[in-house]
Amino acid sequence: MSSIEPLFEQARAALRNNEPERARDLCAEARALDPNDFRLILVHGFALRRSEEFAAAEPLLRQVIEADPELESAHHELGLALRGMGRLTAARQALERAVGLKPDYAAAWRDLYEVCAEEGDDAAAAEAYRQMIRQKGLDPLLQKALDLVGAGRLGAAEGICREYLKRRPHDVDAIRLLAEIGINLGVLDESINLLERCLKLAPDFHIARANFVTALARHQEFAKALEACAHLRSKEPEKLTHKVQYASVLAMAGRFQDAHEQYAEVLKEVPENAGILTSYGHALRYGGKGDEAADAYRRAIAVESGAGEAYWSLANLKTVEFDDALLETMVSEYAALDRPGPNKYHLAFALGKAYEDRGDYDASFQAYDEGNAIKRQFSAYKPEGTRERVDAMIEHCGSSLLERPGHPSNAPIFILGLPRAGSTLLEQILASHSQVEATAELPFIGRIASDISGARKRSEESLYPSSLIELSVDERTAMGQRYLDRAAAYRTDKPYFVDKLPNNWVHIGLIKAILPNATIIDARRHPMAACFANFKQLFARGQEFTYGLEEIGHYYADYLRLMDHWHSAFPGGLLTVQYEEVVKDLDSQVAGLLAHCGLPFEEACLRYYEKDRAIRTASSEQVRQPIYSSAVNVWEHYRHHLEPLETLLKAEGVAL
């Protein structure tokens, strides 16, 4: 037994000297003499992991943890071994345990960041990175900003970062943090500028460059985002994080076939990760491969029975019904979650849809209601903000906006209104016409409005919409051209294109000022049907008004109030298309729609479901089918639950 001690000491020394293979061999020799020595099992497990013999390391590291569950370094090493085997979910759990035992464990936070980024969980990756850098002995002011971001107080954190950067303008951690705050607040232009500045100061700050990719992609500057992805992949070609982000950006850019191939490559390395499988499913779905998407979501659920997003994504296809076994699993997983979070609200919405399909409307409403209540905890939406914006539009945007011309193009066709009001169906009908193409929900009108506002901080007074009337002919023409230039990246050579961002209903005055010849279509639905359709829809991002019946009711009333104003200010300048009328009489509604757009009638528009194209909205599968009426009055099954909404709408003067 005495010969074990020198072997053990030599193995420890080899490990300290970064000679894991030598440490491994010494441990193997020593353990032949005493296979149950805890110290040797520990060092042997560490050495095997660092020698990249991950499968051999795992049982030894688990043996160590069983003997000493509080040993954070063993959890850390186990996490790295599991990650090396492509088992990212288990790796994340082990690393979360490590940092739970030792909150100042910077190395474990760093590796947790990598695993979360590899899974495509940007929010968790950002939190892990913040925890990592707080261990660097930061300036107290920057430390305070990190604390505020972690608490969700982004406005206060933004102010502190700006003050800090006045004193230390070259601190790349602070610049990156301010950019991250901007991304979360949707201030993408400034975030991109900040990250460009950060990368000039620190070209090899790869995490900042990954944030740069995110900001560019959300800003829909896909060529630049893919170029930044290529840079990261050239610097670290084997890093899974960059491969996953590249696949995600390809999908966002609408390059679905490329995205499918890239995800397939990623899944060769990590075949059993629920997050990546779910993202792959999204790319398949929006690329028109609904059946394959459903298979990907089911694979994700098989890998991780509590993968809430995969359940919701399966439900959100609108074409899949859950069998008894899967429903039972969902109920069990939902009950087991004791804290609110993404898995909880994703499962709640999925349960709402599952019960709806079975006709159990009371259970369905309860699930939708709980999902909305959880989601609302993560939202800062205030109905008075929408009301104030509408008031400002009514005050400042009238028919006088048309006294000066803007850009003469008649190429854009704007479909706007509330989400889930039939806009995707109208887009699909128009995109079936030989002269029209669908683009996407383009954010460019909102960005032009932001430019006009002049405000760069939320505390600054906005010049929009009050300054719209002051725009010169040259300014209006230039802004119209800017919109067309940005939209050009989504177009081919067809003379007309559809921009179906619903939220553009607020900006009709701006559209009329800069693109007076553009076509505007208001996709509308029965108030109760529209409001309930939004209540039961979990959106990937944005549309924060939808997570409460009261919020939705006030939003709808404000929408209607402003649309009435636009019709009064611009008589004949926009067409309201009622979803229920399209369902009831497709032929005449399509004829009227095409006439409003100045397009000749084409039979293909009546067979819109034959049009094969990528569709990136919740209705992607529904509009690939002939028209059906079953969804028109779904809300009536929930009528007694929706009485508070009905009362609110009537009080707001909405005709029901």
XYZ file of C-alpha atoms in Angstrom:
656
model
C 0.000 0.000 0.000
C 2.889 2.373 0.695
C 3.762 2.561 -3.024
C 0.399 4.284 -3.675
C 1.459 7.540 -2.014
C 4.287 8.457 -4.401
C 2.121 7.515 -7.391
C -0.682 9.692 -6.064
C 1.615 12.673 -5.481
C 3.158 12.263 -8.939
C -0.314 12.125 -10.505
C -1.374 15.324 -8.691
C 1.793 17.049 -9.839
C 1.246 15.923 -13.429
C -2.282 17.287 -13.337
C -1.035 20.640 -11.985
C 1.590 20.724 -14.749
C -1.065 20.163 -17.423
C 0.089 16.621 -18.177
C -3.279 14.843 -17.945
C -2.195 11.722 -19.874
C 0.683 11.127 -17.440
C -1.657 11.735 -14.488
C -4.140 9.266 -15.999
C -1.483 6.537 -16.356
C -0.144 7.071 -12.837
C -3.657 6.879 -11.398
C -4.380 3.687 -13.323
C -1.200 2.147 -11.929
C -2.042 3.224 -8.376
C -5.669 2.102 -8.585
C -4.545 -1.351 -9.630
C -3.202 -1.515 -6.088
C -6.232 0.095 -4.406
C -9.238 0.650 -6.696
C -11.371 2.220 -3.941
C -9.062 5.017 -2.830
C -11.270 8.158 -3.058
C -8.319 10.448 -3.787
C -7.190 8.329 -6.713
C -10.716 8.068 -8.156
C -10.981 11.865 -7.995
C -7.661 12.603 -9.690
C -8.174 9.780 -12.196
C -11.600 11.195 -13.170
C -10.130 14.680 -13.593
C -7.220 13.339 -15.624
C -9.442 11.304 -17.925
C -11.695 14.305 -18.569
C -8.709 16.522 -19.348
C -7.337 13.801 -21.625
C -10.681 14.034 -23.464
C -11.599 10.476 -22.511
C -15.024 11.730 -21.513
C -16.955 8.450 -21.406
C -14.312 6.879 -19.146
C -14.284 9.943 -16.889
C -18.030 10.104 -16.306
C -18.522 7.055 -14.018
C -15.523 7.999 -11.886
C -16.749 11.583 -11.483
C -20.222 10.352 -10.569
C -18.647 8.029 -8.009
C -16.829 11.011 -6.489
C -20.053 13.063 -6.371
C -21.939 10.207 -4.746
C -19.293 10.118 -2.019
C -19.064 13.923 -1.685
C -22.122 15.681 -3.209
C -20.851 19.123 -2.123
C -17.576 18.973 -4.085
C -18.177 21.717 -6.669
C -15.073 20.909 -8.728
C -16.361 17.371 -9.340
C -19.664 18.737 -10.655
C -17.697 21.130 -12.854
C -15.538 18.347 -14.278
C -18.603 16.144 -14.790
C -20.266 18.975 -16.681
C -17.253 19.285 -18.965
C -17.146 15.520 -19.549
C -20.832 15.445 -20.454
C -20.384 18.425 -22.744
C -17.521 16.606 -24.431
C -19.909 13.720 -25.137
C -22.473 16.098 -26.654
C -24.887 15.702 -23.725
C -25.519 19.383 -23.271
C -28.637 19.170 -21.108
C -26.942 16.976 -18.521
C -23.793 19.107 -18.769
C -25.800 22.230 -18.022
C -27.372 20.608 -14.979
C -23.960 19.597 -13.617
C -22.512 23.067 -14.184
C -25.557 24.716 -12.591
C -24.962 22.510 -9.576
C -21.302 23.585 -9.462
C -22.108 27.305 -9.444
C -24.946 26.687 -7.011
C -22.443 25.221 -4.561
C -19.885 27.966 -5.256
C -21.481 31.160 -6.640
C -18.093 32.809 -7.244
C -16.833 29.887 -9.359
C -15.782 31.927 -12.413
C -14.486 28.982 -14.465
C -17.745 27.070 -14.030
C -19.776 30.160 -14.965
C -17.652 30.499 -18.100
C -18.327 26.920 -19.108
C -22.019 27.273 -18.258
C -22.097 30.265 -20.616
C -20.657 28.102 -23.390
C -23.180 25.301 -22.861
C -26.155 27.691 -22.763
C -24.892 29.393 -25.934
C -24.487 26.013 -27.620
C -28.102 25.206 -26.757
C -29.149 28.527 -28.277
C -30.448 29.817 -24.928
C -29.300 33.425 -25.279
C -30.914 34.648 -22.057
C -29.305 31.978 -19.874
C -25.964 32.419 -21.649
C -26.066 36.172 -20.996
C -26.796 35.607 -17.300
C -23.937 33.094 -16.976
C -21.558 35.520 -18.661
C -22.600 38.345 -16.329
C -21.966 36.079 -13.364
C -18.553 35.199 -14.760
C -17.356 38.765 -15.257
C -18.621 39.887 -11.851
C -15.834 37.709 -10.405
C -13.201 39.894 -12.087
C -13.174 42.522 -9.344
C -15.126 45.107 -11.322
C -15.600 48.757 -10.500
C -18.510 49.036 -7.995
C -20.516 51.130 -10.468
C -20.281 48.469 -13.161
C -21.031 45.808 -10.558
C -24.223 47.713 -9.730
C -25.185 47.776 -13.401
C -24.765 44.007 -13.588
C -26.979 43.569 -10.532
C -29.679 45.748 -12.093
C -29.601 43.819 -15.384
C -29.954 40.580 -13.442
C -32.970 42.062 -11.656
C -34.545 43.102 -14.965
C -34.137 46.834 -14.279
C -32.675 47.591 -17.672
C -33.418 51.315 -17.727
C -31.520 51.942 -14.492
C -28.654 49.701 -15.630
C -28.458 51.606 -18.902
C -28.069 54.919 -17.085
C -25.301 53.588 -14.864
C -23.414 52.130 -17.833
C -23.548 55.458 -19.640
C -22.238 57.310 -16.599
C -19.480 54.747 -16.113
C -18.396 54.988 -19.747
C -18.003 58.741 -19.442
C -15.165 58.008 -17.018
C -13.818 54.879 -18.690
C -14.803 55.073 -22.369
C -12.525 52.196 -23.417
C -13.790 49.558 -20.958
C -14.906 46.846 -23.370
C -16.861 44.943 -20.712
C -18.963 48.037 -20.046
C -19.436 48.756 -23.757
C -20.553 45.178 -24.358
C -22.918 45.286 -21.370
C -24.527 48.513 -22.594
C -24.958 46.902 -26.015
C -26.560 43.836 -24.414
C -29.012 46.095 -22.581
C -29.781 47.823 -25.883
C -30.453 44.498 -27.611
C -32.907 43.558 -24.857
C -34.606 46.954 -25.115
C -34.767 46.719 -28.916
C -32.404 49.661 -29.446
C -30.537 47.784 -32.134
C -28.906 50.600 -34.084
C -27.037 51.864 -31.046
C -26.186 48.322 -29.904
C -24.603 47.606 -33.273
C -22.576 50.825 -33.094
C -21.436 50.015 -29.559
C -20.356 46.510 -30.505
C -18.470 47.782 -33.548
C -16.604 50.147 -31.222
C -16.006 47.318 -28.749
C -14.557 45.054 -31.448
C -12.248 47.787 -32.727
C -10.816 48.001 -29.205
C -10.757 44.209 -28.718
C -10.943 42.322 -32.050
C -10.631 38.930 -30.329
C -13.473 39.547 -27.864
C -15.450 36.652 -29.324
C -18.380 36.919 -26.936
C -18.874 40.529 -28.006
C -18.741 39.427 -31.635
C -21.390 36.782 -30.933
C -23.549 39.576 -29.446
C -22.803 41.562 -32.615
C -24.189 38.695 -34.696
C -27.340 38.646 -32.556
C -27.878 42.403 -32.897
C -27.305 42.356 -36.659
C -29.638 39.392 -37.162
C -32.427 40.977 -35.108
C -31.872 44.147 -37.121
C -32.299 41.957 -40.210
C -28.843 42.834 -41.525
C -28.281 39.207 -42.402
C -25.361 39.615 -44.804
C -23.335 41.381 -42.113
C -24.475 38.896 -39.463
C -23.340 35.945 -41.588
C -20.034 37.700 -42.274
C -19.500 38.080 -38.508
C -20.425 34.396 -38.080
C -17.812 33.469 -40.671
C -15.191 35.437 -38.757
C -15.987 33.566 -35.530
C -15.951 30.212 -37.284
C -12.588 30.959 -38.886
C -11.118 31.837 -35.477
C -12.621 28.878 -33.621
C -13.697 26.371 -36.283
C -14.479 23.546 -33.871
C -16.560 25.590 -31.460
C -20.126 24.354 -31.375
C -21.477 27.730 -30.223
C -20.561 29.336 -33.530
C -22.050 26.494 -35.546
C -25.373 26.764 -33.704
C -25.500 30.531 -34.082
C -24.682 30.236 -37.789
C -27.588 27.805 -38.285
C -29.904 30.145 -36.393
C -28.945 33.180 -38.495
C -29.399 31.211 -41.719
C -32.934 30.375 -40.616
C -33.667 33.984 -39.645
C -32.409 35.081 -43.060
C -34.862 32.725 -44.755
C -32.103 30.483 -46.108
C -33.929 27.458 -44.810
C -32.271 24.745 -46.861
C -28.834 25.965 -45.744
C -30.115 26.165 -42.176
C -31.466 22.600 -42.325
C -28.106 21.322 -43.516
C -26.217 23.251 -40.847
C -28.507 22.000 -38.075
C -28.075 18.459 -39.380
C -24.299 18.893 -39.031
C -24.689 20.243 -35.501
C -26.922 17.308 -34.546
C -24.191 14.891 -35.558
C -22.197 16.316 -32.647
C -25.112 16.701 -30.219
C -27.868 14.356 -31.405
C -29.858 14.489 -28.189
C -30.347 18.095 -27.186
C -33.874 19.388 -26.820
C -32.973 23.036 -27.423
C -31.136 22.414 -30.672
C -33.759 19.950 -31.903
C -36.457 22.532 -31.210
C -34.558 25.224 -33.120
C -34.109 22.752 -35.966
C -37.858 22.153 -35.874
C -38.503 25.892 -36.220
C -36.287 26.076 -39.301
C -38.065 23.073 -40.820
C -41.494 24.488 -40.072
C -40.929 27.930 -41.534
C -39.203 26.328 -44.511
C -42.434 24.511 -45.333
C -41.557 21.099 -43.861
C -44.254 20.842 -41.207
C -44.207 17.041 -40.833
C -40.433 17.004 -40.390
C -40.733 19.870 -37.898
C -43.220 17.843 -35.859
C -40.773 14.935 -35.841
C -37.989 17.232 -34.599
C -40.199 18.553 -31.793
C -41.149 15.013 -30.801
C -37.468 14.046 -30.742
C -36.825 16.999 -28.442
C -39.582 15.828 -26.089
C -38.243 12.272 -26.136
C -34.831 13.596 -25.113
C -36.170 15.933 -22.410
C -39.682 15.280 -21.151
C -39.879 18.756 -19.623
C -38.863 20.656 -22.762
C -41.691 23.176 -22.652
C -40.854 24.994 -25.873
C -40.950 21.742 -27.841
C -44.460 20.955 -26.569
C -45.695 24.448 -27.411
C -44.023 24.354 -30.821
C -45.791 21.076 -31.571
C -49.099 22.577 -30.456
C -48.416 25.772 -32.393
C -48.287 23.855 -35.669
C -52.097 23.868 -35.269
C -52.215 20.555 -37.150
C -51.112 18.176 -34.377
C -53.254 16.761 -31.586
C -51.718 15.320 -28.415
C -52.544 11.719 -27.573
C -53.437 10.620 -24.034
C -49.901 9.563 -23.131
C -48.327 12.826 -24.233
C -51.017 14.873 -22.505
C -50.446 12.950 -19.291
C -46.717 13.645 -19.540
C -47.374 17.363 -20.087
C -49.659 17.543 -17.045
C -47.067 15.770 -14.908
C -44.188 17.942 -16.090
C -46.207 21.118 -15.589
C -47.141 20.136 -12.040
C -43.507 19.357 -11.216
C -42.352 22.893 -12.070
C -42.552 24.939 -8.888
C -41.080 28.187 -10.260
C -42.333 30.399 -13.089
C -40.175 30.423 -16.175
C -40.062 29.588 -19.891
C -40.687 25.844 -19.481
C -43.693 26.558 -17.265
C -45.415 29.044 -19.559
C -44.593 27.082 -22.721
C -46.189 23.993 -21.174
C -49.216 26.000 -20.018
C -49.935 27.281 -23.521
C -49.403 23.794 -24.960
C -51.866 22.373 -22.435
C -54.348 25.076 -23.387
C -54.196 23.980 -27.017
C -54.327 20.261 -26.123
C -57.464 20.709 -24.007
C -59.011 22.952 -26.665
C -58.573 20.226 -29.271
C -60.398 17.821 -26.930
C -63.266 20.222 -26.342
C -62.447 20.656 -22.636
C -62.755 24.425 -22.770
C -62.745 25.071 -19.023
C -59.429 23.255 -18.573
C -58.151 24.911 -21.728
C -58.943 28.424 -20.508
C -57.379 27.729 -17.124
C -54.151 26.634 -18.835
C -54.097 29.636 -21.179
C -54.837 31.938 -18.246
C -52.019 30.494 -16.151
C -49.596 30.680 -19.067
C -50.445 34.318 -19.644
C -50.108 35.135 -15.947
C -46.630 33.610 -15.862
C -45.549 35.301 -19.083
C -46.855 38.644 -17.833
C -44.367 38.473 -14.945
C -41.592 38.834 -17.520
C -43.206 41.765 -19.326
C -43.029 45.500 -18.670
C -45.980 46.351 -20.945
C -48.180 49.255 -19.812
C -51.508 49.897 -21.620
C -51.201 53.630 -21.008
C -48.116 53.696 -23.229
C -50.170 52.523 -26.219
C -52.955 54.961 -25.395
C -50.530 57.880 -25.279
C -49.038 56.904 -28.639
C -52.487 56.709 -30.207
C -53.448 60.067 -28.712
C -50.298 61.604 -30.195
C -51.016 60.145 -33.639
C -54.572 61.487 -33.614
C -53.375 64.906 -32.473
C -50.526 65.343 -34.954
C -51.346 63.180 -37.996
C -54.242 64.316 -40.134
C -55.045 64.826 -43.783
C -52.560 67.716 -43.929
C -49.817 65.089 -44.099
C -50.751 64.651 -47.759
C -50.126 68.304 -48.636
C -46.531 67.495 -49.582
C -45.633 64.505 -51.779
C -43.297 61.712 -50.754
C -41.617 58.954 -52.712
C -43.778 58.048 -55.746
C -43.293 54.260 -55.569
C -46.431 52.109 -55.396
C -44.491 48.876 -54.888
C -45.166 48.306 -51.150
C -48.356 46.630 -49.956
C -48.681 46.957 -46.189
C -50.869 44.433 -44.384
C -51.323 45.523 -40.793
C -53.605 45.296 -37.786
C -53.637 42.955 -34.820
C -51.714 39.676 -34.999
C -53.865 36.576 -35.527
C -56.443 38.573 -37.519
C -55.922 36.910 -40.893
C -52.917 38.872 -42.145
C -50.962 35.756 -43.137
C -53.938 34.498 -45.158
C -54.163 37.828 -47.022
C -50.413 37.787 -47.594
C -50.603 34.254 -48.990
C -53.442 35.247 -51.340
C -51.494 38.231 -52.658
C -48.224 36.302 -52.875
C -50.002 33.849 -55.190
C -50.345 36.658 -57.743
C -47.734 36.728 -60.494
C -46.839 40.379 -59.821
C -46.530 40.186 -56.025
C -44.069 38.629 -53.654
C -44.146 38.228 -49.896
C -41.115 39.456 -48.002
C -41.420 39.301 -44.217
C -42.568 41.311 -41.239
C -40.165 44.114 -42.075
C -39.185 46.399 -39.170
C -38.089 49.330 -41.329
C -41.064 51.675 -40.923
C -40.659 51.515 -37.152
C -36.960 52.262 -37.482
C -37.604 55.310 -39.627
C -40.065 56.477 -36.956
C -37.335 55.955 -34.363
C -34.900 58.009 -36.437
C -37.432 60.824 -36.687
C -38.036 60.756 -32.924
C -34.468 61.872 -32.263
C -34.602 60.259 -28.801
C -31.766 57.945 -27.925
C -32.714 57.470 -24.268
C -36.121 56.675 -22.907
C -35.955 59.822 -20.762
C -35.609 62.069 -23.835
C -38.663 63.650 -25.428
C -39.584 62.162 -28.786
C -40.061 64.356 -31.844
C -42.286 61.698 -33.407
C -45.015 62.046 -34.554
C -45.227 65.806 -33.942
C -42.447 66.576 -36.448
C -43.992 64.522 -39.289
C -45.889 67.493 -40.648
C -42.635 69.474 -40.887
C -40.842 66.985 -43.149
C -39.838 68.547 -46.451
C -40.493 66.910 -49.804
C -36.826 65.941 -50.027
C -36.872 64.417 -46.535
C -40.040 62.465 -47.267
C -38.646 61.182 -50.560
C -35.358 60.215 -48.925
C -37.130 58.308 -46.150
C -39.308 56.500 -48.670
C -36.195 55.536 -50.593
C -34.499 54.373 -47.405
C -37.417 52.040 -46.740
C -37.306 50.697 -50.307
C -33.536 50.217 -50.153
C -33.787 48.197 -46.964
C -36.679 46.141 -48.296
C -34.728 45.425 -51.504
C -32.729 42.708 -49.752
C -35.957 40.667 -49.471
C -37.176 41.205 -53.033
C -36.610 39.793 -56.499
C -37.822 41.494 -59.663
C -41.589 41.473 -59.066
C -43.155 44.938 -59.166
C -45.024 44.664 -55.836
C -44.130 43.255 -52.437
C -45.976 42.660 -49.161
C -44.767 43.928 -45.796
C -47.036 42.363 -43.177
C -45.674 43.678 -39.892
C -48.914 43.989 -37.860
C -47.672 46.818 -35.646
C -47.405 49.212 -38.584
C -51.036 50.202 -37.866
C -49.594 52.827 -35.541
C -47.471 54.315 -38.345
C -49.994 54.774 -41.163
C -49.441 58.523 -40.968
C -45.719 58.026 -41.559
C -46.406 55.632 -44.451
C -48.744 58.164 -46.051
C -46.131 60.911 -45.633
C -43.184 59.088 -47.174
C -44.883 56.523 -49.466
C -48.265 58.058 -50.326
C -48.891 55.608 -53.195
C -48.319 52.492 -51.109
C -51.268 50.140 -50.630
C -52.511 49.708 -47.058
C -54.712 46.806 -45.951
C -56.138 46.502 -42.448
C -56.636 42.832 -41.575
C -59.492 42.784 -39.104
C -61.414 40.162 -37.173
C -64.412 40.141 -34.824
C -63.210 41.931 -31.663
C -63.771 38.982 -29.318
C -62.255 36.512 -31.781
C -59.227 38.751 -32.381
C -58.610 39.379 -28.699
C -58.978 35.747 -27.692
C -56.785 34.554 -30.574
C -54.013 36.742 -29.189
C -54.641 35.645 -25.603
C -54.095 32.001 -26.513
C -51.027 32.644 -28.678
C -47.548 32.585 -27.165
C -45.331 34.801 -29.305
C -41.625 34.170 -29.672
C -40.821 37.864 -29.193
C -42.747 41.096 -28.865
C -46.539 41.572 -28.756
C -46.331 42.043 -24.998
C -49.891 43.401 -24.898
C -51.276 39.891 -25.415
C -50.608 38.440 -21.964
C -53.751 39.613 -20.186
C -57.396 40.057 -21.179
C -57.483 43.594 -19.795
C -54.324 44.568 -21.671
C -55.627 43.055 -24.907
C -58.998 44.768 -24.533
C -57.464 48.214 -24.068
C -55.047 47.596 -26.933
C -57.846 46.567 -29.288
C -59.891 49.640 -28.373
C -56.898 51.900 -29.038
C -56.225 50.133 -32.325
C -59.827 50.633 -33.411
C -59.793 54.267 -32.307
C -56.687 55.012 -34.375
C -57.903 53.053 -37.404
C -61.113 55.114 -37.359
C -58.919 58.219 -37.359
C -56.850 56.975 -40.322
C -60.002 56.238 -42.332
C -61.252 59.744 -41.577
C -57.921 61.416 -42.357
C -57.266 59.426 -45.543
C -60.649 58.539 -47.079
C -60.260 55.593 -49.430
C -56.593 55.397 -48.548
C -56.781 52.025 -46.836
C -58.937 48.927 -47.108
C -60.321 46.991 -44.146
C -60.678 43.286 -44.893
C -62.803 41.316 -42.443
C -61.481 37.794 -41.851
C -64.955 36.340 -41.377
C -66.023 37.711 -44.772
C -62.998 36.136 -46.465
C -63.934 32.775 -44.949
C -67.589 33.173 -45.992
C -67.051 34.474 -49.540
C -63.484 33.986 -50.712
C -64.143 34.810 -54.373
C -65.599 38.290 -53.918
C -63.190 39.204 -51.134
C -60.185 38.233 -53.238
C -61.574 40.248 -56.150
C -61.978 43.304 -53.903
C -58.530 42.859 -52.409
C -56.861 42.689 -55.823
C -58.841 45.676 -57.065
C -57.685 47.750 -54.078
C -54.098 46.817 -54.933
C -54.627 47.763 -58.584
C -53.940 44.193 -59.679
C -55.724 42.172 -62.364
C -57.622 39.141 -61.135
C -55.703 35.838 -61.244
C -57.251 32.466 -60.477
C -54.122 31.409 -58.565
C -55.081 33.788 -55.745
C -58.110 31.588 -55.009
C -55.783 28.572 -54.793
C -53.397 30.359 -52.442
C -52.780 27.130 -50.495
C -50.886 25.737 -53.494
C -48.280 28.503 -53.204
C -45.024 26.994 -51.903
C -43.052 29.535 -49.930
C -41.467 30.060 -46.544
C -43.891 31.411 -43.944
C -42.627 32.585 -40.587
C -45.769 33.181 -38.561
C -48.014 31.143 -36.268
C -50.336 30.505 -39.238
C -47.647 28.863 -41.361
C -49.390 25.485 -41.575
C -52.963 26.778 -41.683
C -52.491 28.908 -44.817
C -51.097 25.898 -46.664
C -54.625 24.431 -46.538
C -57.851 25.450 -48.316
C -59.946 27.922 -46.363
C -61.962 26.539 -43.462
C -64.417 28.079 -41.009
C -63.818 26.028 -37.867
C -61.621 28.677 -36.222
C -63.949 31.632 -36.813
C -66.017 31.325 -33.652
C -63.743 29.318 -31.351
C -63.930 32.133 -28.799
C -67.624 31.418 -28.186
C -66.696 28.153 -26.454
C -64.938 30.290 -23.843
C -67.593 32.986 -23.654
C -68.316 32.800 -19.928
C -64.584 33.068 -19.189
C -64.338 36.080 -21.492
C -67.103 38.136 -19.894
C -64.624 40.628 -18.330
C -63.138 41.225 -21.799
C -66.577 41.658 -23.336
C -67.541 44.154 -20.621
C -64.317 46.122 -21.107
C -64.724 46.323 -24.879
C -68.308 47.536 -24.562
C -67.195 50.159 -22.025
C -64.562 51.302 -24.539
C -67.271 51.737 -27.164
C -66.268 48.744 -29.305
C -69.236 47.381 -31.265
C -69.675 43.649 -30.707
